[in-house]
mmCIF file of C-alpha atoms in Angstrom:
data_model
loop_
_atom_site.group_PDB
_atom_site.id
_atom_site.type_symbol
_atom_site.label_atom_id
_atom_site.label_comp_id
_atom_site.label_asym_id
_atom_site.label_seq_id
_atom_site.Cartn_x
_atom_site.Cartn_y
_atom_site.Cartn_z
ATOM 1 C CA HIS A 1 -102.787 -42.883 394.515
ATOM 2 C CA ASP A 2 -100.071 -44.041 396.862
ATOM 3 C CA THR A 3 -100.341 -47.816 397.154
ATOM 4 C CA GLY A 4 -99.579 -47.771 400.876
ATOM 5 C CA GLN A 5 -102.453 -45.381 401.519
ATOM 6 C CA VAL A 6 -104.848 -47.477 399.438
ATOM 7 C CA ALA A 7 -103.809 -50.622 401.303
ATOM 8 C CA GLU A 8 -104.264 -48.882 404.634
ATOM 9 C CA ARG A 9 -107.678 -47.526 403.643
ATOM 10 C CA TYR A 10 -109.008 -50.990 402.833
ATOM 11 C CA GLY A 11 -107.012 -52.830 405.497
ATOM 12 C CA TRP A 12 -105.108 -54.870 402.902
ATOM 13 C CA GLU A 13 -101.623 -56.245 403.494
ATOM 14 C CA PRO A 14 -99.090 -56.427 400.627
ATOM 15 C CA ARG A 15 -99.893 -60.129 400.117
ATOM 16 C CA ARG A 16 -103.468 -59.132 399.272
ATOM 17 C CA ILE A 17 -102.975 -55.933 397.272
ATOM 18 C CA ASN A 18 -100.029 -57.159 395.170
ATOM 19 C CA PRO A 19 -102.055 -59.801 393.260
ATOM 20 C CA ALA A 20 -104.711 -57.169 392.531
ATOM 21 C CA LEU A 21 -102.027 -54.780 391.276
ATOM 22 C CA ALA A 22 -100.451 -57.531 389.158
ATOM 23 C CA TYR A 23 -103.837 -58.307 387.574
ATOM 24 C CA LEU A 24 -104.459 -54.660 386.683
ATOM 25 C CA MET A 25 -100.886 -54.104 385.437
ATOM 26 C CA ALA A 26 -100.911 -57.241 383.258
ATOM 27 C CA ARG A 27 -104.025 -55.967 381.509
ATOM 28 C CA LYS A 28 -102.665 -52.420 381.249
ATOM 29 C CA LEU A 29 -105.635 -51.092 383.216
ATOM 30 C CA ILE A 30 -103.484 -48.812 385.386
ATOM 31 C CA VAL A 31 -100.364 -46.715 385.035
ATOM 32 C CA ASP A 32 -97.923 -48.107 387.546
ATOM 33 C CA TYR A 33 -94.781 -46.751 389.149
ATOM 34 C CA LYS A 34 -92.336 -49.456 390.154
ATOM 35 C CA VAL A 35 -89.307 -49.067 392.400
ATOM 36 C CA LEU A 36 -86.723 -51.385 393.865
ATOM 37 C CA ALA A 37 -86.988 -52.579 397.459
ATOM 38 C CA SER A 38 -90.696 -51.931 397.956
ATOM 39 C CA GLN A 39 -93.160 -54.263 399.600
ATOM 40 C CA TYR A 40 -95.672 -53.392 396.885
ATOM 41 C CA ASN A 41 -95.581 -54.283 393.180
ATOM 42 C CA SER A 42 -96.114 -50.606 392.446
ATOM 43 C CA ILE A 43 -95.717 -47.625 394.774
ATOM 44 C CA ARG A 44 -98.210 -45.425 392.971
ATOM 45 C CA VAL A 45 -101.222 -46.309 390.873
ATOM 46 C CA VAL A 46 -102.904 -44.006 388.385
ATOM 47 C CA LYS A 47 -106.223 -44.819 386.748
ATOM 48 C CA THR A 48 -106.730 -44.574 383.001
ATOM 49 C CA ASP A 49 -109.712 -44.546 380.670
ATOM 50 C CA ALA A 50 -109.271 -48.321 380.439
ATOM 51 C CA THR A 51 -109.629 -48.517 384.231
ATOM 52 C CA ARG A 52 -112.964 -46.742 384.076
ATOM 53 C CA ARG A 53 -114.238 -48.988 381.278
ATOM 54 C CA PHE A 54 -113.112 -52.098 383.180
ATOM 55 C CA VAL A 55 -114.897 -51.050 386.374
ATOM 56 C CA LYS A 56 -118.025 -49.975 384.500
ATOM 57 C CA SER A 57 -118.210 -53.295 382.639
ATOM 58 C CA ARG A 58 -118.236 -55.168 385.959
ATOM 59 C CA SER A 59 -120.924 -53.154 387.722
#
């Protein structure tokens, strides 16, 4: 998903979504697409099987 669209959907500014992205990226729970000169840590986020397991373990 496009990070900008996700942020807009939840009303999150970059200062709020970037730490969440960093957490998920550090644990390799998402496939991330980084670019230069973006306000987001990643411009696109793709879930993986690990993402599903992570979410399921916390619900």
